[in-house]
CSV table of C-alpha atoms in Angstrom, one decimal:
chain,number,residue,atom,x,y,z
A,1,ARG,CA,-45.1,22.6,16.8
A,2,VAL,CA,-45.5,23.3,13.1
A,3,ALA,CA,-42.1,24.9,12.9
A,4,THR,CA,-40.6,21.9,14.7
A,5,LEU,CA,-42.2,19.5,12.2
A,6,ASP,CA,-40.9,21.6,9.3
A,7,MET,CA,-37.4,21.5,10.7
A,8,ILE,CA,-37.5,17.8,11.1
A,9,LYS,CA,-38.8,17.4,7.6
A,10,MET,CA,-36.1,19.6,6.2
A,11,TYR,CA,-33.5,17.6,8.1
A,12,ASP,CA,-34.8,14.3,6.7
A,13,ASP,CA,-34.9,15.7,3.2
A,14,GLU,CA,-31.3,16.9,3.4
A,15,LYS,CA,-30.1,13.7,5.0
A,16,ARG,CA,-31.7,11.7,2.2
A,17,LYS,CA,-30.1,13.8,-0.5
A,18,LEU,CA,-26.7,13.5,1.2
A,19,LYS,CA,-27.0,9.7,1.7
A,20,GLU,CA,-27.9,9.4,-2.0
A,21,ALA,CA,-24.8,11.6,-2.9
A,22,LEU,CA,-22.6,9.4,-0.8
A,23,SER,CA,-23.8,6.2,-2.5
A,24,LYS,CA,-22.7,7.7,-5.8
A,25,VAL,CA,-19.2,8.7,-4.7
A,26,PRO,CA,-16.9,6.9,-7.1
A,27,SER,CA,-13.9,7.0,-4.8
A,28,ARG,CA,-13.3,6.2,-1.1
A,29,ILE,CA,-14.3,8.4,1.7
A,30,CYS,CA,-12.0,9.9,4.3
A,31,LEU,CA,-13.4,10.6,7.8
A,32,THR,CA,-12.4,12.9,10.7
A,33,SER,CA,-13.9,12.5,14.1
A,34,ASP,CA,-13.6,14.3,17.5
A,35,VAL,CA,-15.0,14.0,21.0
A,36,TRP,CA,-15.1,16.8,23.5
A,37,THR,CA,-16.9,17.9,26.7
A,38,SER,CA,-18.7,21.2,26.9
A,39,CYS,CA,-18.5,23.7,29.7
A,40,THR,CA,-21.7,22.0,31.1
A,41,THR,CA,-19.8,18.7,31.2
A,42,GLU,CA,-21.9,17.2,28.4
A,43,GLY,CA,-20.1,15.0,25.9
A,44,TYR,CA,-20.4,15.3,22.1
A,45,ILE,CA,-19.0,13.5,19.1
A,46,SER,CA,-18.8,14.6,15.5
A,47,LEU,CA,-18.1,12.7,12.3
A,48,THR,CA,-17.1,14.5,9.1
A,49,ALA,CA,-16.8,12.9,5.6
A,50,HIS,CA,-14.3,14.2,3.0
A,51,TYR,CA,-14.6,13.0,-0.6
A,52,VAL,CA,-14.2,13.9,-4.2
A,53,ASP,CA,-17.5,13.7,-6.1
A,54,GLU,CA,-18.3,12.7,-9.7
A,55,GLY,CA,-17.5,16.3,-10.8
A,56,TRP,CA,-14.0,16.2,-9.2
A,57,LYS,CA,-15.1,18.6,-6.5
A,58,LEU,CA,-13.7,18.2,-3.0
A,59,ASN,CA,-16.5,17.9,-0.4
A,60,SER,CA,-16.5,18.0,3.4
A,61,LYS,CA,-19.8,17.1,5.0
A,62,ILE,CA,-20.7,16.9,8.7
A,63,LEU,CA,-22.5,13.5,9.0
A,64,ASN,CA,-23.2,13.5,12.7
A,65,PHE,CA,-23.0,15.9,15.6
A,66,SER,CA,-24.5,14.0,18.5
A,67,PRO,CA,-24.5,13.8,22.3
A,68,PHE,CA,-22.1,11.3,23.7
A,69,PRO,CA,-22.6,10.4,27.3
A,70,PRO,CA,-19.8,8.7,29.3
A,71,PRO,CA,-17.9,6.4,29.3
A,72,HIS,CA,-15.7,7.7,26.4
A,73,SER,CA,-13.9,4.4,26.1
A,74,GLY,CA,-12.4,3.0,22.9
A,75,ARG,CA,-15.1,0.3,22.7
A,76,GLU,CA,-17.9,2.8,23.0
A,77,LEU,CA,-16.3,5.1,20.5
A,78,ALA,CA,-15.9,2.2,18.0
A,79,LYS,CA,-19.6,1.2,18.5
A,80,ILE,CA,-21.0,4.7,18.0
A,81,VAL,CA,-18.8,5.5,14.9
A,82,TYR,CA,-19.6,2.2,13.2
A,83,GLY,CA,-23.3,2.9,13.9
A,84,PHE,CA,-22.9,6.2,12.1
A,85,LEU,CA,-21.3,4.5,9.1
A,86,GLU,CA,-24.1,1.9,8.9
A,87,GLU,CA,-26.6,4.7,9.2
A,88,TRP,CA,-25.2,6.4,6.1
A,89,GLY,CA,-24.5,3.2,4.3
A,90,ILE,CA,-20.8,3.9,3.8
A,91,GLU,CA,-19.2,1.2,6.0
A,92,GLN,CA,-17.7,-0.5,2.9
A,93,LYS,CA,-16.3,2.8,1.3
A,94,ILE,CA,-14.0,4.1,4.0
A,95,PHE,CA,-10.4,4.9,3.1
A,96,SER,CA,-9.1,6.5,6.3
A,97,LEU,CA,-10.2,7.8,9.7
A,98,THR,CA,-8.2,10.7,11.3
A,99,LEU,CA,-8.4,11.2,15.1
A,100,ASP,CA,-6.5,13.1,17.7
A,101,ASN,CA,-3.9,11.5,20.0
A,102,ALA,CA,-6.3,10.5,22.8
A,103,SER,CA,-5.4,7.1,24.2
A,104,SER,CA,-8.9,5.8,23.8
A,105,ASN,CA,-8.7,6.5,20.1
A,106,ASP,CA,-5.9,3.9,19.7
A,107,ASN,CA,-8.2,1.2,21.0
A,108,MET,CA,-11.2,2.5,19.1
A,109,SER,CA,-9.3,2.5,15.7
A,110,GLU,CA,-8.3,-1.2,16.2
A,111,LEU,CA,-11.8,-2.2,17.2
A,112,LEU,CA,-13.3,-0.3,14.3
A,113,LYS,CA,-10.9,-1.9,11.8
A,114,GLU,CA,-11.7,-5.3,13.1
A,115,LYS,CA,-15.4,-4.6,12.7
A,116,LEU,CA,-15.1,-3.3,9.1
A,117,LEU,CA,-13.0,-6.4,8.1
A,118,MET,CA,-15.4,-8.8,9.9
A,119,GLN,CA,-17.8,-9.0,6.9
A,120,ILE,CA,-14.9,-9.9,4.6
A,121,GLN,CA,-13.5,-12.5,6.9
A,122,GLU,CA,-17.0,-14.1,7.3
A,123,GLY,CA,-17.3,-14.3,3.5
A,124,LEU,CA,-14.0,-16.1,3.4
A,125,LYS,CA,-15.1,-18.6,6.0
A,126,VAL,CA,-18.0,-19.7,3.8
A,127,ALA,CA,-15.6,-21.0,1.2
A,128,SER,CA,-12.9,-22.1,3.7
A,129,ASP,CA,-12.7,-25.6,2.2
A,130,ALA,CA,-12.1,-24.2,-1.3
A,131,LEU,CA,-9.6,-21.7,0.0
A,132,HIS,CA,-7.7,-24.5,1.9
A,133,LYS,CA,-7.4,-26.7,-1.2
A,134,ILE,CA,-6.3,-23.9,-3.4
A,135,ARG,CA,-3.7,-22.6,-0.9
A,136,GLU,CA,-2.4,-26.2,-0.5
A,137,SER,CA,-2.3,-26.7,-4.3
A,138,VAL,CA,-0.3,-23.6,-4.9
A,139,LYS,CA,2.0,-24.5,-2.0
A,140,TYR,CA,2.4,-28.0,-3.4
A,141,VAL,CA,3.4,-26.8,-6.8
A,142,LYS,CA,5.9,-24.2,-5.4
A,143,GLY,CA,7.4,-26.8,-3.1
A,144,SER,CA,10.1,-28.1,-5.4
A,145,GLU,CA,11.6,-27.5,-8.8
A,146,ALA,CA,10.5,-31.0,-10.0
A,147,ARG,CA,6.8,-30.2,-9.3
A,148,LYS,CA,7.2,-26.8,-11.1
A,149,ILE,CA,8.4,-28.6,-14.2
A,150,THR,CA,5.5,-31.1,-14.0
A,151,PHE,CA,3.0,-28.3,-13.5
A,152,ARG,CA,4.5,-26.3,-16.5
A,153,ALA,CA,3.9,-29.4,-18.6
A,154,CYS,CA,0.3,-29.5,-17.4
A,155,VAL,CA,-0.1,-25.9,-18.3
A,156,ASP,CA,1.2,-26.6,-21.8
A,157,LYS,CA,-1.1,-29.5,-22.2
A,158,SER,CA,-4.1,-27.4,-21.1
A,159,GLY,CA,-3.4,-24.7,-23.7
A,160,ASP,CA,-4.9,-21.2,-23.8
A,161,ILE,CA,-3.7,-20.3,-20.3
A,162,ASP,CA,-2.3,-16.8,-19.8
A,163,THR,CA,1.0,-17.4,-18.0
A,164,LYS,CA,1.8,-13.7,-17.6
A,165,VAL,CA,0.6,-13.9,-14.1
A,166,GLY,CA,2.3,-16.7,-12.1
A,167,LEU,CA,0.9,-18.6,-9.2
A,168,ARG,CA,0.8,-16.5,-6.0
A,169,LEU,CA,0.7,-17.9,-2.5
A,170,ASP,CA,-1.1,-15.8,0.0
A,171,VAL,CA,-0.2,-14.7,3.5
A,172,ALA,CA,-2.9,-16.0,5.8
A,173,THR,CA,-3.0,-12.9,7.9
A,174,ARG,CA,-3.4,-10.6,4.9
A,175,TRP,CA,-6.9,-11.0,3.4
A,176,ASN,CA,-6.1,-8.9,0.3
A,177,SER,CA,-3.3,-11.4,-0.7
A,178,THR,CA,-5.8,-14.2,-0.5
A,179,PHE,CA,-7.8,-12.6,-3.3
A,180,MET,CA,-4.7,-12.2,-5.4
A,181,MET,CA,-3.9,-15.9,-4.8
A,182,LEU,CA,-7.5,-16.9,-5.9
A,183,GLU,CA,-7.3,-14.8,-9.0
A,184,SER,CA,-4.0,-16.4,-10.1
A,185,ALA,CA,-5.1,-19.9,-9.2
A,186,ILE,CA,-8.4,-19.7,-11.1
A,187,ALA,CA,-6.5,-19.0,-14.3
A,188,TYR,CA,-4.6,-22.3,-13.9
A,189,ARG,CA,-7.6,-24.4,-12.8
A,190,ARG,CA,-7.3,-26.8,-15.9
A,191,ALA,CA,-3.6,-27.3,-15.2
A,192,PHE,CA,-4.4,-28.3,-11.7
A,193,ARG,CA,-6.9,-30.8,-13.0
A,194,ASN,CA,-4.3,-32.3,-15.3
A,195,LEU,CA,-1.8,-32.4,-12.4
A,196,VAL,CA,-4.1,-34.9,-10.6
A,197,PHE,CA,-3.3,-37.5,-13.4
A,198,ASP,CA,0.3,-36.6,-13.9
A,199,ASP,CA,1.3,-36.5,-10.2
A,200,ARG,CA,-0.2,-39.1,-7.9
A,201,ASN,CA,1.1,-37.3,-4.8
A,202,TYR,CA,-1.1,-34.3,-5.5
A,203,LYS,CA,-4.1,-34.6,-3.3
A,204,HIS,CA,-5.6,-31.1,-2.9
A,205,CYS,CA,-7.3,-30.4,-6.3
A,206,PRO,CA,-10.6,-28.4,-5.7
A,207,THR,CA,-13.8,-29.8,-7.0
A,208,ALA,CA,-15.8,-28.0,-9.7
A,209,GLU,CA,-18.1,-26.6,-7.0
A,210,GLU,CA,-15.2,-25.3,-5.0
A,211,TRP,CA,-13.7,-23.6,-8.0
A,212,THR,CA,-17.1,-21.9,-8.5
A,213,ARG,CA,-17.1,-20.7,-5.0
A,214,ALA,CA,-13.6,-19.3,-5.4
A,215,GLU,CA,-14.7,-17.5,-8.6
A,216,LYS,CA,-17.6,-15.9,-6.8
A,217,ILE,CA,-15.4,-14.6,-4.0
A,218,SER,CA,-12.8,-13.2,-6.4
A,219,GLU,CA,-15.5,-11.5,-8.4
A,220,ASP,CA,-17.0,-9.7,-5.5
A,221,LYS,CA,-16.7,-6.0,-6.7
A,222,VAL,CA,-16.4,-4.4,-3.3
A,223,ILE,CA,-13.7,-6.8,-2.0
A,224,LYS,CA,-11.9,-6.9,-5.4
A,225,ASP,CA,-11.8,-3.1,-5.5
A,226,MET,CA,-10.4,-2.9,-2.0
A,227,ALA,CA,-7.7,-5.5,-2.8
A,228,ALA,CA,-6.8,-3.7,-6.0
A,229,MET,CA,-6.5,-0.3,-4.2
A,230,MET,CA,-4.3,-1.8,-1.5
A,231,LYS,CA,-2.1,-3.4,-4.2
A,232,VAL,CA,-1.7,-0.1,-6.0
A,233,LYS,CA,-0.8,1.6,-2.7
A,234,PHE,CA,1.8,-1.1,-2.0
A,235,ASP,CA,3.3,-0.9,-5.5
A,236,LYS,CA,3.5,2.9,-5.2
A,237,TYR,CA,5.5,2.8,-1.9
A,238,SER,CA,7.6,-0.1,-2.9
A,239,SER,CA,8.6,1.6,-6.2
A,240,ASP,CA,9.3,5.0,-4.7
A,241,TYR,CA,12.6,5.7,-3.1
A,242,SER,CA,14.5,8.7,-1.8
A,243,ILE,CA,17.5,9.7,-3.9
A,244,VAL,CA,18.8,11.9,-1.0
A,245,LEU,CA,18.8,8.9,1.4
A,246,ALA,CA,20.4,6.7,-1.2
A,247,LEU,CA,23.2,9.3,-1.7
A,248,GLY,CA,23.7,9.4,2.0
A,249,THR,CA,24.0,5.6,2.1
A,250,VAL,CA,26.5,5.6,-0.8
A,251,LEU,CA,28.7,8.1,0.9
A,252,ASP,CA,28.7,6.1,4.1
A,253,PRO,CA,32.0,4.0,4.0
A,254,ARG,CA,30.2,1.1,5.7
A,255,TYR,CA,27.7,0.6,2.9
A,256,LYS,CA,28.4,2.4,-0.4
A,257,PHE,CA,26.8,1.1,-3.7
A,258,SER,CA,26.9,-2.6,-2.7
A,259,PHE,CA,24.3,-2.0,0.0
A,260,ILE,CA,22.1,0.0,-2.3
A,261,GLU,CA,22.2,-2.7,-4.9
A,262,PHE,CA,21.3,-5.3,-2.2
A,263,CYS,CA,18.3,-3.4,-1.0
A,264,TYR,CA,16.9,-2.6,-4.4
A,265,SER,CA,17.3,-6.2,-5.5
A,266,LYS,CA,15.2,-7.3,-2.5
A,267,ILE,CA,12.4,-4.9,-3.4
A,268,ASP,CA,12.3,-5.7,-7.2
A,269,PRO,CA,15.2,-7.4,-9.0
A,270,THR,CA,13.8,-6.3,-12.4
A,271,THR,CA,14.2,-2.6,-11.6
A,272,CYS,CA,17.4,-2.8,-9.4
A,273,LYS,CA,19.9,-1.9,-12.1
A,274,ALA,CA,17.8,1.1,-13.4
A,275,LYS,CA,17.4,2.5,-9.9
A,276,VAL,CA,21.1,2.1,-9.1
A,277,ASP,CA,22.0,3.9,-12.4
A,278,VAL,CA,19.7,6.8,-11.4
A,279,VAL,CA,21.4,7.1,-8.1
A,280,LYS,CA,24.9,7.0,-9.8
A,281,LYS,CA,23.8,9.7,-12.2
A,282,ARG,CA,22.5,12.0,-9.5
A,283,LEU,CA,25.7,11.4,-7.5
A,284,TYR,CA,27.9,12.4,-10.4
A,285,ASP,CA,25.7,15.4,-11.2
A,286,LEU,CA,25.9,16.5,-7.6
A,287,PHE,CA,29.7,16.0,-7.5
A,288,GLY,CA,30.0,17.9,-10.7
A,289,GLU,CA,28.2,20.9,-9.2
A,290,TYR,CA,30.6,20.9,-6.3
A,291,VAL,CA,33.6,20.7,-8.7
A,292,LYS,CA,32.1,23.6,-10.7
A,293,HIS,CA,31.5,25.7,-7.7
A,294,SER,CA,35.0,25.1,-6.3
A,295,SER,CA,36.8,25.7,-9.6
A,296,GLN,CA,35.1,29.1,-9.9
A,297,GLU,CA,36.5,30.3,-6.6
A,298,THR,CA,39.9,28.7,-6.5
A,299,THR,CA,43.1,30.2,-8.0
A,300,THR,CA,44.9,26.9,-8.3
A,301,ASN,CA,45.7,25.2,-11.6
A,302,VAL,CA,43.5,22.2,-10.9
A,303,SER,CA,40.9,21.9,-13.7
A,304,PRO,CA,37.7,20.0,-13.4
A,305,PRO,CA,37.2,17.0,-15.7
A,306,SER,CA,35.5,17.6,-19.0
A,307,SER,CA,32.8,15.1,-18.3
A,308,VAL,CA,31.2,14.0,-15.0
A,309,GLN,CA,31.2,10.5,-16.4
A,310,SER,CA,35.0,10.5,-16.0
A,311,LEU,CA,34.4,10.7,-12.2
A,312,GLY,CA,33.4,7.0,-12.0
A,313,VAL,CA,34.9,5.2,-9.0
A,314,ALA,CA,36.8,2.8,-11.2
A,315,SER,CA,38.4,5.4,-13.5
A,316,ALA,CA,38.9,8.5,-11.4
A,317,ASP,CA,42.3,9.3,-9.9
A,318,PRO,CA,41.7,9.2,-6.1
A,319,SER,CA,44.3,11.9,-5.3
A,320,HIS,CA,42.8,14.2,-7.9
A,321,MET,CA,39.3,13.7,-6.5
A,322,MET,CA,40.6,14.3,-3.0
A,323,ASN,CA,42.1,17.6,-4.1
A,324,LEU,CA,38.9,18.7,-5.7
A,325,CYS,CA,36.8,17.7,-2.7
A,326,ASN,CA,39.1,19.3,-0.2
A,327,MET,CA,39.5,22.6,-2.0
A,328,ARG,CA,37.8,25.4,-0.2
A,329,MET,CA,35.8,23.1,2.1
A,330,LYS,CA,34.1,26.1,3.5
A,331,THR,CA,32.0,26.3,0.4
A,332,ILE,CA,30.6,22.8,0.9
A,333,PRO,CA,27.6,22.4,3.3
A,334,LYS,CA,28.4,20.9,6.7
A,335,TRP,CA,26.2,17.9,6.0
A,336,ALA,CA,28.3,16.9,3.1
A,337,SER,CA,31.8,18.1,3.8
A,338,HIS,CA,32.9,15.1,5.9
A,339,ASN,CA,31.5,12.5,3.5
A,340,TRP,CA,33.1,13.5,0.2
A,341,ILE,CA,36.5,12.0,1.1
A,342,PHE,CA,34.9,8.5,1.1
A,343,ILE,CA,33.8,8.4,-2.5
């Protein structure tokens, strides 16, 4: 009995230390979980946390290894995993959850995501009136060019408003965009007040109390950090692009550079030209390598151009380029050989 009590005490002490360490983790926590049945037909579930601590050390800690009686449905899985998260106090610090391809896990992941977001959504409902007015205000200003001009005059009249960040309208189904809308609208609150006097059709100006509620929501550290991290992730993937896929698109006679320019302009018009220039340079560099490789092995009198810049579509001689591309085609990889004639 004494040994049993000592083991329980040791477990409680180690659990307390780990819980304290998890509370100090500066980053998000990734989880892995698995469910299996033993040879005695008893079910078990495990939950492991992976995180980088304050000393930049990667840690993997088994949080739970528990019996899990049937049914092993998605709902039951979500219930028990969320209970684990609450037990450790990390339900607001989760970055990802990795599972196997069991069908019940699909349902569980959706239910768990809904549960984790429920607290945020409930917080938004508390200030639903303020949110509605702010959303309608932003929508009203963006509704026509005349209203934008009137609002800009209100901004100038208010003074000391940082206009680097423009008004943002949220997407109702994306809670993180709502916080971005609030943050931008709060910066223009005085302009909205002036708009009441300058535009008699404007009816949605929030009261002082409603602006205060909006500020409290946008200042919530946990929610603000989550929104900021999602924005960083979105910016990362929207700014990254595959050069190889872009080259393949350019070499496709159905698309060429016009399609690349169209796509990049939709992602970010301000960086479109720079991205297209990068693709062009890589294409010229690659073509130059093919020319160089071909010229070293051919005995013909065709000489490569002195500069890859002279290979531009507008200035290059098509017949000359055709000859260069078709020389010793066996030296060109199969994936590229049938495309070069379309430059």
